[in-house]
Amino acid sequence: MEALRFQVVGEAFKKKPLDVKAPAERPYEYFGKKVFNREKMYKYLPKDVYEKMVDVIDNGARLDRDVADAVAAGMKQWATENGVTHYTHWFQPLTEGTAEKHDSFIEHDGKGGMVEEFTGKLLVQQEPDASSFPSGGIRSTFEARGYSAWDPTSPVFIIEDTLCIPTVFISYSGEALDYKAPLKRALHAVNVAATDVCHYFDPAVKKVQSNLGWEQEYFLVDEGLYAARPDLLLTGRTLMGHDSAKNQQMDDHYFGSIPERVAAFMRDLEIQALELGVPCKTRHNEVAPNQFELAPIFEETNLAVDHNMMLMSLMKKVARKHGFRVLLHEKPFAGINGSGKHNNWSLSTDNGILLHAPGKTPEQNLRFATFIVETLMGVYKHNGLLKASIMSATNAHRLGANEAPPAIVSSFLGKQVSELLDHIETADKDFLSMTGKQGLKMDIPEIPELLIDNTDRNRTSPFAFTGNRFEFRAVGSEANCASAMIALNSAVAEALVDFKKRVDAKIPEFEKKLAGTEHSAKYHAIIDVLREDIKTCKPIRFDGNGYSDEWVIEAEKRGLDVEKSCPKIFERYLDKESIDMFESLGVMTKKELEARNEVKWETYTKKIQIEARVLGDLSMNHIIPVATHYQSALLKNVENMTDIFPIDKAEKLNARNIKIIEEIAERTSAIEKGVDELVAARKLANKIEGEHEKAIAYHDSVEPKLDEIRYQIDKLELIVDDALWPLPKYRELLFIR
């Protein structure tokens, strides 16, 4: 064991970067090479088919079968010219990953030979086995039929020799079994609701698009060290390991010089990501050692989610080529920063207006205030649901630790926006006046265009306004962004629908009051409803320190969700308000929500169960044998000292060793006792039939045992001979050479 560990560590430290040649082309020249984008469609499709496809993508027009056949033919021609032999419907089941089943193009030609075919039918729909994917009871094992259906708004792409077709995944009875289907419904809902509200300010708006810019944080470790850590291999995080004497306390890794091997990996990753259409923009060292970040230019939300799922898969493959393993677990190492995936979210119109950005006129700034306030209304009303959308067994370790936001959803706005909303709320009701139909004057200073630079940042805010968008900082690094985006876009859509309903109801009232004047009833109604909503959602606004104990008390007083138990947080999906919202918008039915919660509870239980089994195995088969072996060596040393020296001198010389021997005995005994209790708690929890109750039992009774056992092991790591310790330590895992 001694030789193996030091051989693994030594080999990791000797590694040199691969000889990756400098790109022969500029980065933008790689972009979209392996994507059937508009450029490829224009080249490979007939003109009328191309125009119909653009109408489908941009305007949601119906896709006719003859169009699908023509598109399939063009796709196949492009794909085969690029060495493709297979195709797959690429979808996102409720596993936090992606799924694919590859079929070749070949078919019998009826003459004893083979021919390559790819029809519109094969492009549009397939029938993968649905029985083995998480369904929360919607599908039984003996009911295997499920369907994947092409999403034409997300471009087809090539991975090696396979044409990948982004699809939704639904059951035989029509329920969504994936993330994409409800995401697309939520995006449609916010489009309709936001467009209706935009018509108060600009009747020419035809469409509102949800945008997403994710920031993917991740850790890299040497592949050999990773393989020597069964806990990393099986759970994605270290279940034991004492702090390194030096970790992130010197703040020298953040934005520091990127290690040569890592830079080579990043270049390789970016080139391949660009070829797949992922618009990589930013790369840098993050706060913790071995932690890095990649961020793209923002995109339409559905496409951005697909690109993030593609990137997470790609980076794992590229990392192995460079002798690394990527860790996407939110908290792979204790005592240092975890990894998040900040979701920068905004809304924009088809004529290029960012709805969360201030304008140049009072009227534009009234629109700005409207969308800020109604976003806050959605977040306030469904703050517990938004927390549930980003919660998981893995992200629970990160939230509230180091620089991650706390497990309480609140929104930081900054001084200027807060003052604007306060002014609208408290100003004299006659502060609004009209000149003609469009002239709007408000007793509110115009918001400067450079507000994006005048807004401070609050790193403890889970949902912070950053100038022209909101940054949902609580999303975990290995999560599918769709989960948070489904909840957020739905909550905002519901708030906008309610806002318009109330404004429309007030307009006739103001028309009577303002009869014979030049004042606008519409704008008076908007201001009136905004005042109501600013007061209502004020509890969600918090600009202070989200880490403080005082904030937890204050948040509870404000009626915000302060629950910390992961399984209980998931319950927010089944609140009446959540069900009513999702059903009224057509995003998800109560049956689909109940099924997804079954999956969430079951997944939580399984992850804690696996961690418990791994820790028990490592404790009994790795740690205790090594500790007792060292203890035996010390006992032999004590015995030899007693044989050689006089008793009084031997006692003095043996004092330190005897102290260590006693400590090892106490700690190994505590570990054995802890493992026994862990096994007993797990067995008791496993007898519970309901997934909800079982998950709660695992959270309350099993998970705490992991930390108790870890504490004892980490103390042993400090006293057991370093040459005997069987696992690579933090000081070895966290510093790439």
XYZ file of C-alpha atoms in Angstrom:
737
model
C 0.000 0.000 0.000
C 2.852 2.364 0.884
C 4.602 1.842 -2.439
C 1.361 2.120 -4.416
C 0.295 5.457 -2.923
C 3.644 7.142 -3.397
C 4.002 5.728 -6.888
C 0.599 7.169 -7.839
C 1.387 10.565 -6.300
C 4.841 10.671 -7.837
C 3.564 9.849 -11.321
C 0.883 12.552 -11.030
C 3.423 15.198 -10.117
C 5.743 14.226 -12.993
C 3.087 14.604 -15.691
C 3.685 17.094 -18.470
C 1.048 18.700 -20.671
C 0.213 17.032 -23.948
C 1.864 18.485 -27.000
C -1.241 20.366 -28.105
C -0.467 22.475 -31.140
C -1.581 26.063 -31.247
C -4.890 26.420 -33.105
C -4.366 26.688 -36.842
C -7.507 28.804 -37.067
C -8.959 31.666 -35.070
C -11.493 30.555 -32.456
C -14.492 31.917 -34.365
C -13.489 29.826 -37.388
C -14.109 26.636 -35.408
C -17.575 27.759 -34.373
C -20.411 25.489 -35.482
C -18.299 23.185 -37.687
C -20.130 20.140 -36.285
C -23.566 21.751 -36.072
C -26.373 21.659 -38.634
C -27.025 25.367 -38.128
C -28.675 27.915 -40.430
C -25.570 28.175 -42.575
C -25.651 24.395 -43.188
C -29.418 24.392 -43.668
C -29.128 27.098 -46.310
C -26.519 25.021 -48.127
C -28.099 21.559 -47.872
C -31.839 22.305 -47.979
C -34.026 23.540 -50.838
C -34.804 27.234 -50.474
C -38.489 26.727 -49.638
C -37.635 24.062 -47.048
C -35.014 26.329 -45.502
C -37.562 29.141 -45.196
C -40.117 26.808 -43.606
C -37.513 25.597 -41.103
C -36.633 29.172 -40.167
C -40.353 29.830 -39.625
C -40.559 26.746 -37.395
C -37.524 27.797 -35.356
C -38.312 31.511 -35.050
C -42.093 31.527 -34.929
C -43.128 28.058 -33.771
C -44.795 27.197 -37.072
C -46.034 23.650 -37.598
C -43.515 21.230 -39.117
C -45.130 19.337 -42.004
C -44.098 15.785 -42.821
C -42.842 16.642 -46.302
C -40.615 19.299 -44.785
C -39.263 16.754 -42.286
C -38.367 14.353 -45.108
C -36.497 17.081 -46.975
C -34.678 18.185 -43.820
C -33.684 14.595 -43.038
C -32.247 14.191 -46.532
C -30.185 17.351 -46.188
C -28.995 16.388 -42.718
C -27.929 12.949 -43.919
C -25.966 14.379 -46.836
C -24.129 16.797 -44.535
C -23.551 14.119 -41.910
C -22.189 11.472 -44.268
C -19.843 14.032 -45.808
C -18.462 14.424 -42.282
C -17.922 10.680 -41.736
C -21.136 9.990 -39.811
C -22.482 6.429 -39.855
C -25.060 6.521 -37.029
C -27.744 8.800 -35.607
C -29.301 9.096 -32.176
C -32.112 10.927 -30.438
C -30.264 12.808 -27.691
C -32.444 13.559 -24.658
C -32.282 14.560 -20.998
C -34.022 12.061 -18.703
C -34.462 12.690 -14.976
C -30.953 11.410 -14.212
C -29.139 14.799 -14.414
C -27.329 13.429 -17.471
C -28.136 12.748 -21.114
C -29.182 9.568 -22.923
C -28.719 8.245 -26.431
C -29.301 5.069 -28.449
C -27.309 4.853 -31.675
C -28.780 3.440 -34.899
C -26.907 3.159 -38.160
C -28.233 4.582 -41.412
C -28.192 1.162 -43.109
C -31.361 -0.628 -44.232
C -32.055 -3.611 -46.521
C -32.339 -2.565 -50.145
C -34.705 -5.462 -51.015
C -32.116 -6.937 -53.365
C -29.930 -8.742 -50.877
C -27.782 -5.705 -50.166
C -27.781 -2.668 -47.911
C -28.527 0.997 -48.466
C -28.187 4.072 -46.233
C -31.486 5.787 -45.408
C -32.644 8.517 -43.068
C -36.250 9.670 -43.361
C -38.340 12.371 -41.775
C -40.048 9.717 -39.677
C -36.723 8.658 -38.138
C -35.750 12.282 -37.602
C -38.973 13.385 -35.952
C -39.762 10.484 -33.631
C -38.273 7.354 -32.071
C -39.352 4.863 -29.457
C -36.649 4.288 -26.833
C -37.292 1.958 -23.912
C -38.848 4.079 -21.150
C -38.984 1.433 -18.424
C -35.472 1.842 -17.027
C -35.402 5.627 -16.794
C -36.664 7.385 -13.633
C -40.389 8.012 -13.980
C -41.667 8.297 -10.417
C -44.291 5.629 -11.004
C -45.646 6.978 -14.304
C -44.221 3.948 -16.090
C -43.981 0.415 -14.691
C -41.160 -1.915 -15.690
C -43.497 -3.956 -17.876
C -44.743 -0.771 -19.590
C -41.705 0.061 -21.673
C -43.022 2.303 -24.414
C -41.874 5.913 -24.509
C -41.260 8.436 -27.268
C -38.514 10.889 -28.141
C -39.523 13.756 -30.445
C -37.241 16.136 -32.330
C -36.792 19.675 -31.037
C -36.028 21.677 -34.227
C -35.158 24.805 -32.232
C -31.965 23.154 -30.966
C -29.550 22.353 -33.817
C -28.480 18.808 -34.619
C -24.771 18.171 -34.001
C -22.086 15.548 -34.600
C -20.149 13.667 -31.918
C -17.466 11.467 -33.510
C -19.380 9.240 -36.011
C -22.876 9.968 -34.688
C -25.521 12.523 -35.669
C -27.107 13.727 -32.398
C -30.689 14.996 -32.597
C -31.913 16.976 -29.533
C -35.328 15.660 -28.489
C -37.957 15.714 -25.788
C -38.777 12.435 -24.021
C -42.354 11.582 -23.071
C -44.211 8.520 -21.840
C -46.707 6.450 -23.822
C -49.489 8.310 -22.002
C -48.023 11.730 -22.793
C -46.359 12.796 -19.537
C -42.915 14.391 -19.737
C -40.103 12.103 -18.595
C -37.351 14.649 -19.153
C -36.291 18.237 -18.519
C -36.648 19.635 -22.036
C -40.411 19.179 -22.477
C -41.454 21.192 -19.387
C -38.691 23.716 -20.060
C -40.061 24.428 -23.526
C -43.552 24.787 -22.068
C -42.267 27.225 -19.420
C -40.440 29.249 -22.076
C -43.620 29.412 -24.143
C -45.572 30.575 -21.088
C -43.156 33.398 -20.256
C -43.037 34.407 -23.928
C -46.825 34.807 -24.099
C -47.120 36.544 -20.723
C -44.189 38.919 -21.247
C -45.253 39.792 -24.804
C -48.704 40.770 -23.554
C -47.176 43.090 -20.938
C -44.719 44.536 -23.472
C -47.704 45.646 -25.570
C -48.454 48.278 -22.916
C -45.211 49.946 -23.968
C -44.600 48.763 -27.539
C -47.428 47.113 -29.523
C -44.901 46.039 -32.196
C -43.286 43.406 -29.962
C -44.039 39.933 -31.348
C -41.970 37.705 -29.116
C -40.090 37.696 -25.810
C -37.161 35.347 -25.413
C -35.715 33.972 -22.191
C -31.910 34.121 -22.155
C -29.414 32.152 -20.101
C -25.698 32.531 -19.568
C -24.335 29.815 -17.294
C -20.959 29.866 -15.552
C -19.646 26.317 -15.178
C -17.321 25.789 -12.229
C -15.408 22.518 -11.870
C -12.419 20.852 -10.245
C -9.637 18.930 -11.948
C -7.630 16.149 -10.285
C -4.954 13.893 -11.684
C -6.469 10.700 -13.024
C -4.112 8.462 -11.062
C -4.944 10.144 -7.770
C -8.638 9.977 -8.615
C -8.391 6.221 -9.237
C -6.703 5.786 -5.852
C -9.670 7.392 -4.062
C -12.677 5.008 -4.077
C -14.850 7.725 -2.554
C -14.168 10.102 -5.456
C -14.657 7.283 -7.931
C -18.020 6.155 -6.553
C -19.580 9.289 -5.045
C -17.890 12.240 -6.764
C -16.607 13.679 -3.481
C -14.094 12.908 -0.746
C -15.858 11.334 2.210
C -12.739 11.849 4.336
C -9.615 13.965 4.242
C -8.050 16.464 6.598
C -7.493 20.034 5.441
C -4.250 20.710 3.663
C -2.017 23.091 5.623
C -2.358 25.390 2.633
C -5.535 25.500 0.593
C -7.276 28.724 -0.485
C -6.496 30.937 2.486
C -3.800 32.906 0.639
C -6.243 33.864 -2.163
C -3.450 33.160 -4.644
C -5.286 30.760 -6.948
C -8.235 33.005 -7.878
C -7.614 34.560 -11.302
C -4.015 33.364 -11.030
C -1.845 32.057 -13.831
C -3.460 28.944 -15.294
C -1.212 25.861 -14.870
C 0.346 24.714 -18.140
C -1.351 21.321 -18.170
C -4.710 22.894 -17.376
C -4.283 25.525 -20.085
C -3.658 22.755 -22.625
C -6.842 21.018 -21.480
C -8.797 24.272 -21.714
C -7.613 24.991 -25.250
C -8.551 21.509 -26.390
C -11.946 21.724 -24.667
C -12.745 25.144 -26.118
C -11.923 24.107 -29.682
C -14.162 21.044 -29.471
C -16.915 23.019 -27.727
C -16.779 25.765 -30.364
C -17.117 23.144 -33.097
C -20.326 22.023 -31.356
C -21.633 25.580 -31.331
C -20.973 26.346 -27.656
C -19.879 30.026 -27.636
C -17.060 29.741 -25.069
C -16.019 33.163 -23.816
C -14.339 33.077 -20.405
C -11.884 30.772 -18.626
C -10.043 31.349 -15.352
C -8.828 29.919 -12.074
C -11.540 29.907 -9.423
C -11.083 30.495 -5.684
C -10.199 26.984 -4.509
C -7.030 25.198 -5.635
C -7.640 22.989 -8.692
C -10.948 24.818 -9.279
C -11.667 26.497 -12.615
C -14.500 28.090 -14.567
C -15.729 28.207 -18.152
C -18.481 30.585 -19.244
C -20.098 31.181 -22.649
C -21.818 34.138 -24.246
C -25.506 34.090 -23.255
C -27.993 32.303 -25.520
C -31.680 31.476 -25.767
C -32.429 29.398 -22.675
C -33.402 26.102 -24.323
C -30.261 26.143 -26.462
C -28.090 27.231 -23.522
C -29.322 24.279 -21.450
C -28.515 21.853 -24.277
C -25.073 23.377 -24.671
C -24.338 23.063 -20.972
C -25.297 19.386 -20.979
C -23.104 18.846 -24.047
C -20.197 20.663 -22.418
C -20.333 18.669 -19.164
C -20.134 15.453 -21.152
C -17.399 16.793 -23.429
C -15.191 18.119 -20.650
C -15.098 14.701 -18.970
C -13.886 13.108 -22.189
C -11.297 15.800 -22.948
C -10.015 15.776 -19.360
C -9.116 12.080 -19.545
C -7.113 12.741 -22.700
C -5.011 15.166 -20.638
C -4.618 12.861 -17.637
C -7.282 14.578 -15.533
C -10.666 13.763 -14.116
C -13.319 16.469 -13.933
C -15.215 16.764 -10.654
C -18.628 18.384 -11.042
C -19.828 17.522 -7.530
C -20.807 20.739 -5.760
C -18.555 19.994 -2.771
C -15.839 17.452 -3.628
C -13.510 18.733 -0.881
C -14.370 19.870 2.636
C -13.071 23.178 3.936
C -12.728 24.950 0.580
C -15.157 26.475 -1.891
C -17.603 24.262 -3.688
C -18.647 24.629 -7.306
C -21.766 26.347 -8.575
C -23.240 27.124 -11.952
C -24.444 30.711 -11.785
C -27.417 31.132 -14.110
C -27.506 34.651 -15.591
C -31.108 35.044 -16.710
C -32.859 37.797 -18.636
C -35.748 38.492 -21.004
C -35.443 40.230 -24.362
C -37.820 41.176 -27.168
C -37.615 40.245 -30.826
C -36.508 43.815 -31.575
C -33.494 43.533 -29.259
C -34.706 45.220 -26.072
C -33.461 43.771 -22.773
C -36.466 44.018 -20.492
C -34.381 44.106 -17.309
C -32.186 46.943 -18.577
C -32.952 50.621 -17.928
C -33.814 52.820 -20.884
C -33.304 56.411 -21.981
C -36.835 57.710 -21.410
C -39.221 57.657 -18.447
C -41.545 55.369 -20.402
C -38.752 52.856 -21.032
C -37.802 52.990 -17.381
C -41.398 52.336 -16.360
C -41.196 49.187 -18.485
C -37.894 48.386 -16.774
C -39.471 48.825 -13.329
C -42.429 46.675 -14.355
C -40.311 43.689 -15.318
C -38.045 44.070 -12.285
C -41.008 44.157 -9.908
C -42.901 41.287 -11.536
C -39.772 39.141 -11.526
C -39.477 39.841 -7.809
C -43.151 38.963 -7.383
C -42.594 35.565 -8.969
C -39.480 34.926 -6.885
C -41.213 36.053 -3.685
C -44.347 33.996 -4.168
C -42.397 30.878 -5.104
C -39.152 31.340 -3.153
C -39.494 27.877 -1.623
C -40.084 26.313 -5.034
C -37.045 28.070 -6.514
C -34.961 26.667 -3.665
C -36.378 23.219 -4.359
C -35.456 23.591 -8.037
C -31.747 23.891 -7.211
C -31.619 21.586 -4.195
C -30.017 18.140 -4.283
C -28.072 15.819 -2.026
C -24.870 17.203 -3.529
C -25.738 20.925 -3.645
C -26.879 20.790 -0.021
C -23.199 20.494 0.988
C -22.349 23.714 -0.875
C -25.171 26.138 -0.021
C -24.237 28.444 2.811
C -20.589 27.347 2.822
C -17.650 29.641 1.998
C -18.772 31.866 -0.914
C -21.905 29.960 -1.927
C -25.250 31.678 -1.286
C -27.328 30.537 1.695
C -30.245 28.131 1.455
C -32.706 31.033 1.701
C -33.831 32.659 -1.532
C -33.662 36.457 -1.501
C -32.823 39.116 -4.069
C -30.162 41.812 -4.016
C -31.033 44.849 -6.166
C -28.403 47.440 -5.356
C -28.898 50.965 -4.121
C -30.216 52.618 -7.294
C -32.900 50.074 -8.168
C -33.985 49.808 -4.533
C -34.353 53.589 -4.368
C -36.329 53.570 -7.620
C -38.820 51.005 -6.290
C -39.074 52.768 -2.946
C -39.798 56.033 -4.754
C -42.565 54.485 -6.869
C -44.081 52.993 -3.749
C -44.065 56.140 -1.622
C -44.247 59.050 -4.101
C -47.344 61.211 -4.321
C -50.008 59.553 -6.419
C -50.069 62.562 -8.716
C -46.370 62.325 -9.542
C -47.332 60.905 -12.953
C -48.544 63.212 -15.691
C -49.123 62.789 -19.391
C -48.550 65.014 -22.374
C -50.414 63.667 -25.359
C -50.671 59.935 -25.933
C -47.041 58.999 -25.467
C -45.464 61.778 -23.467
C -44.786 60.430 -19.983
C -43.321 62.434 -17.122
C -42.487 60.926 -13.776
C -41.126 62.450 -10.609
C -38.362 59.853 -10.777
C -34.826 60.647 -11.982
C -34.011 58.738 -15.113
C -31.914 55.692 -14.404
C -28.461 56.176 -15.957
C -27.493 53.920 -18.814
C -24.357 52.917 -16.902
C -26.383 51.374 -14.103
C -24.679 48.080 -14.892
C -21.464 49.625 -13.563
C -23.125 51.463 -10.695
C -24.638 48.347 -9.136
C -22.530 46.623 -6.495
C -22.499 42.815 -6.224
C -23.569 40.729 -3.259
C -21.947 37.298 -3.370
C -24.256 36.010 -0.637
C -27.404 36.744 -2.625
C -28.937 33.686 -4.319
C -30.794 35.882 -6.839
C -28.937 39.119 -7.496
C -29.670 41.876 -9.996
C -26.484 42.663 -11.924
C -27.377 45.572 -14.184
C -29.441 44.093 -17.022
C -30.156 40.567 -15.781
C -30.574 38.487 -12.645
C -27.925 36.028 -11.516
C -29.388 32.884 -9.947
C -26.256 31.941 -8.007
C -27.623 28.977 -6.077
C -27.668 26.489 -8.988
C -25.259 23.581 -8.450
C -22.365 22.730 -10.762
C -23.550 19.257 -11.785
C -27.231 20.199 -12.093
C -29.237 20.437 -15.277
C -29.945 24.184 -15.607
C -33.413 23.314 -16.900
C -34.667 22.549 -13.393
C -34.039 26.105 -12.173
C -35.147 27.642 -15.475
C -38.467 25.768 -15.462
C -39.308 27.103 -12.010
C -38.035 30.649 -12.610
C -39.631 31.240 -16.007
C -42.907 29.742 -14.793
C -42.946 31.907 -11.653
C -42.271 35.069 -13.662
C -44.849 34.103 -16.299
C -47.512 33.661 -13.611
C -46.617 37.039 -12.067
C -46.857 38.779 -15.456
C -50.210 37.152 -16.238
C -51.574 38.321 -12.883
C -50.083 41.791 -13.382
C -51.768 42.251 -16.770
C -55.083 40.968 -15.460
C -55.092 43.524 -12.646
C -53.887 46.398 -14.844
C -56.580 45.672 -17.431
C -59.168 45.655 -14.650
C -58.020 49.070 -13.379
C -57.847 50.825 -16.760
C -61.661 51.399 -16.993
C -61.632 52.854 -13.473
C -58.942 55.393 -14.400
C -60.632 56.180 -17.706
C -63.624 57.404 -15.728
C -61.476 59.373 -13.273
C -59.361 60.960 -15.988
C -62.167 61.652 -18.486
C -61.571 64.906 -20.362
C -57.869 65.076 -19.455
C -54.766 64.210 -21.415
C -53.647 61.794 -18.740
C -53.289 58.116 -19.654
C -55.441 55.639 -17.770
C -53.123 52.819 -18.831
C -50.054 54.285 -17.163
C -51.936 55.228 -14.021
C -53.186 51.641 -13.812
C -49.657 50.272 -14.306
C -48.250 52.513 -11.565
C -51.088 51.593 -9.227
C -50.512 47.852 -9.622
C -46.743 48.300 -9.377
C -47.207 50.052 -6.041
C -49.214 47.125 -4.741
C -46.639 44.607 -5.914
C -43.632 46.543 -4.618
C -45.185 46.429 -1.151
C -46.141 42.770 -1.491
C -42.735 41.474 -2.615
C -40.639 43.668 -0.312
C -39.752 40.699 1.966
C -37.737 39.090 -0.857
C -35.451 42.142 -1.150
C -32.332 41.844 0.989
C -29.036 43.649 0.423
C -27.207 42.517 3.561
C -25.033 39.580 4.608
C -26.818 36.353 3.736
C -24.406 34.346 5.923
C -25.365 36.010 9.189
C -27.411 34.219 11.846
C -29.530 37.340 12.131
C -30.652 36.957 8.509
C -32.036 33.477 9.169
C -34.180 34.877 11.968
C -35.208 37.891 9.884
C -35.999 35.750 6.823
C -38.299 33.553 8.866
C -40.085 36.647 10.178
C -40.553 37.781 6.574
C -42.230 34.497 5.696
C -39.421 33.189 3.513
C -38.635 29.486 3.324
C -35.752 28.700 5.723
C -36.016 24.910 5.631
C -32.622 23.159 5.366
C -33.661 19.522 5.000
C -33.267 18.546 1.350
C -36.169 16.030 1.248
C -38.503 18.510 2.928
C -37.480 21.302 0.567
C -38.608 19.103 -2.343
C -42.130 19.231 -0.860
C -42.501 22.754 -2.230
C -43.170 21.262 -5.675
C -46.400 19.828 -4.304
C -47.661 22.969 -2.561
C -51.050 24.039 -3.870
C -49.535 27.300 -5.165
C -46.914 25.377 -7.152
C -49.369 22.910 -8.643
C -51.813 25.686 -9.554
C -49.068 27.684 -11.242
C -47.632 24.826 -13.308
C -51.062 23.562 -14.350
C -52.477 26.992 -15.212
C -49.487 27.682 -17.462
C -49.554 24.234 -19.046
C -45.998 23.474 -17.891
C -46.588 20.342 -15.785
C -49.582 18.489 -14.399
C -50.033 17.431 -10.813
C -49.308 13.850 -11.875
C -46.020 14.874 -13.475
C -45.037 16.900 -10.401
C -45.807 14.026 -8.049
C -43.797 11.657 -10.237
C -40.807 14.001 -10.333
C -40.827 14.338 -6.588
C -40.786 10.561 -6.234
C -37.685 10.587 -8.434
C -36.083 13.368 -6.370
C -36.670 11.582 -3.068
C -35.487 8.262 -4.438
C -32.365 9.853 -5.947
C -31.564 11.581 -2.670
C -31.876 8.308 -0.767
C -29.697 6.396 -3.209
C -26.917 8.988 -3.132
C -26.730 8.988 0.675
C -27.013 5.198 0.667
C -24.043 4.854 -1.703
C -21.972 7.290 0.369
C -22.772 5.330 3.532
C -21.730 2.043 1.958
C -18.506 3.489 0.560
C -17.556 5.132 3.850
C -18.290 1.946 5.773
C -16.109 -0.071 3.398
C -13.219 2.417 3.485
C -13.413 2.663 7.266
C -13.321 -1.064 7.955
C -11.099 -2.250 5.084
C -8.681 0.655 4.629
C -8.483 3.044 7.559
C -8.794 0.791 10.612
C -6.343 -1.882 9.316
C -3.730 0.805 8.543
C -4.265 2.546 11.900
C -3.984 -0.695 13.867
C -0.920 -1.709 11.852
C 0.737 1.555 12.859
C -0.484 1.024 16.408
C 1.166 -2.406 16.442
C 4.447 -0.894 15.257
C 4.268 1.633 18.092
C 3.500 -1.111 20.606
C 6.547 -3.039 19.404
C 8.611 0.120 19.787
C 7.347 0.589 23.353
C 8.182 -3.027 24.129
C 11.704 -2.644 22.729
C 12.286 0.557 24.713
C 11.254 -1.214 27.906
C 13.694 -4.039 27.180
C 16.601 -1.679 26.543
C 16.205 1.205 29.024
C 15.541 1.349 32.753
C 11.852 1.497 33.632
C 11.786 5.189 34.636
C 13.626 6.291 31.474
C 11.589 3.952 29.272
C 8.372 5.452 30.639
C 9.523 8.939 29.654
C 10.652 7.843 26.200
C 7.447 5.902 25.590
C 5.052 8.635 26.789
C 4.403 10.057 23.311
C 3.977 6.657 21.683
C 1.651 5.472 24.433
C -0.477 8.605 23.979
C -0.744 7.926 20.248
C -1.507 4.236 20.872
C -4.334 5.209 23.204
C -5.696 7.793 20.750
C -5.672 5.276 17.898
C -7.527 2.791 20.101
C -10.149 5.387 21.026
C -10.642 6.640 17.482
C -10.759 3.223 15.817
C -13.254 2.147 18.447
C -15.357 5.248 17.708
C -15.161 4.502 13.967
C -16.253 0.891 14.456
C -19.114 2.024 16.671
C -20.061 4.697 14.127
C -20.068 2.230 11.238
C -22.266 -0.176 13.230
C -24.704 2.654 13.952
C -24.559 3.751 10.317
C -25.448 0.266 9.082
C -28.255 -0.034 11.626
C -29.701 3.363 10.668
C -29.536 2.445 6.984
C -31.267 -0.885 7.521
C -34.003 0.792 9.530
C -34.531 3.451 6.872
C -34.589 0.847 4.096
C -37.653 -0.785 5.677
C -39.687 2.372 5.062
C -41.828 1.943 1.951
C -42.673 5.523 0.982
C -39.882 7.349 -0.876
C -40.690 10.629 0.885
C -40.466 9.183 4.393
C -37.422 7.089 3.480
C -35.560 10.156 2.181
C -36.349 12.039 5.402
C -35.059 9.099 7.445
C -31.838 9.036 5.443
C -31.417 12.776 5.966
C -32.164 12.716 9.689
C -30.636 9.389 10.757
C -28.077 8.222 8.187
C -26.383 11.334 6.805
C -25.290 12.746 10.228
C -23.367 9.510 10.887
C -21.139 10.217 7.882
C -19.770 13.394 9.449
C -19.272 11.691 12.830
C -17.186 8.911 11.274
C -15.286 11.331 9.074
C -14.262 13.414 12.066
C -12.527 10.426 13.658
C -10.831 9.371 10.406
C -9.526 12.881 9.726
C -7.991 12.953 13.203
C -6.310 9.599 12.551
C -4.859 10.965 9.318
C -2.863 13.457 11.393
C -1.218 10.856 13.622
C -0.804 7.731 11.475
C 2.525 7.369 9.668
C 2.228 9.232 6.361
C 3.958 6.384 4.540
C 1.205 4.014 5.652
C -1.842 6.186 4.916
C -3.669 4.402 2.064
C -5.396 7.301 0.303
C -3.990 10.381 -1.488
C -4.328 13.345 0.858
C -5.747 16.800 0.188
C -2.263 18.289 -0.157
C -1.701 15.852 -3.037
C -5.130 16.044 -4.640
C -5.440 19.819 -4.644
C -2.272 21.001 -6.315
C -1.637 20.262 -9.982
C 2.007 20.096 -10.995
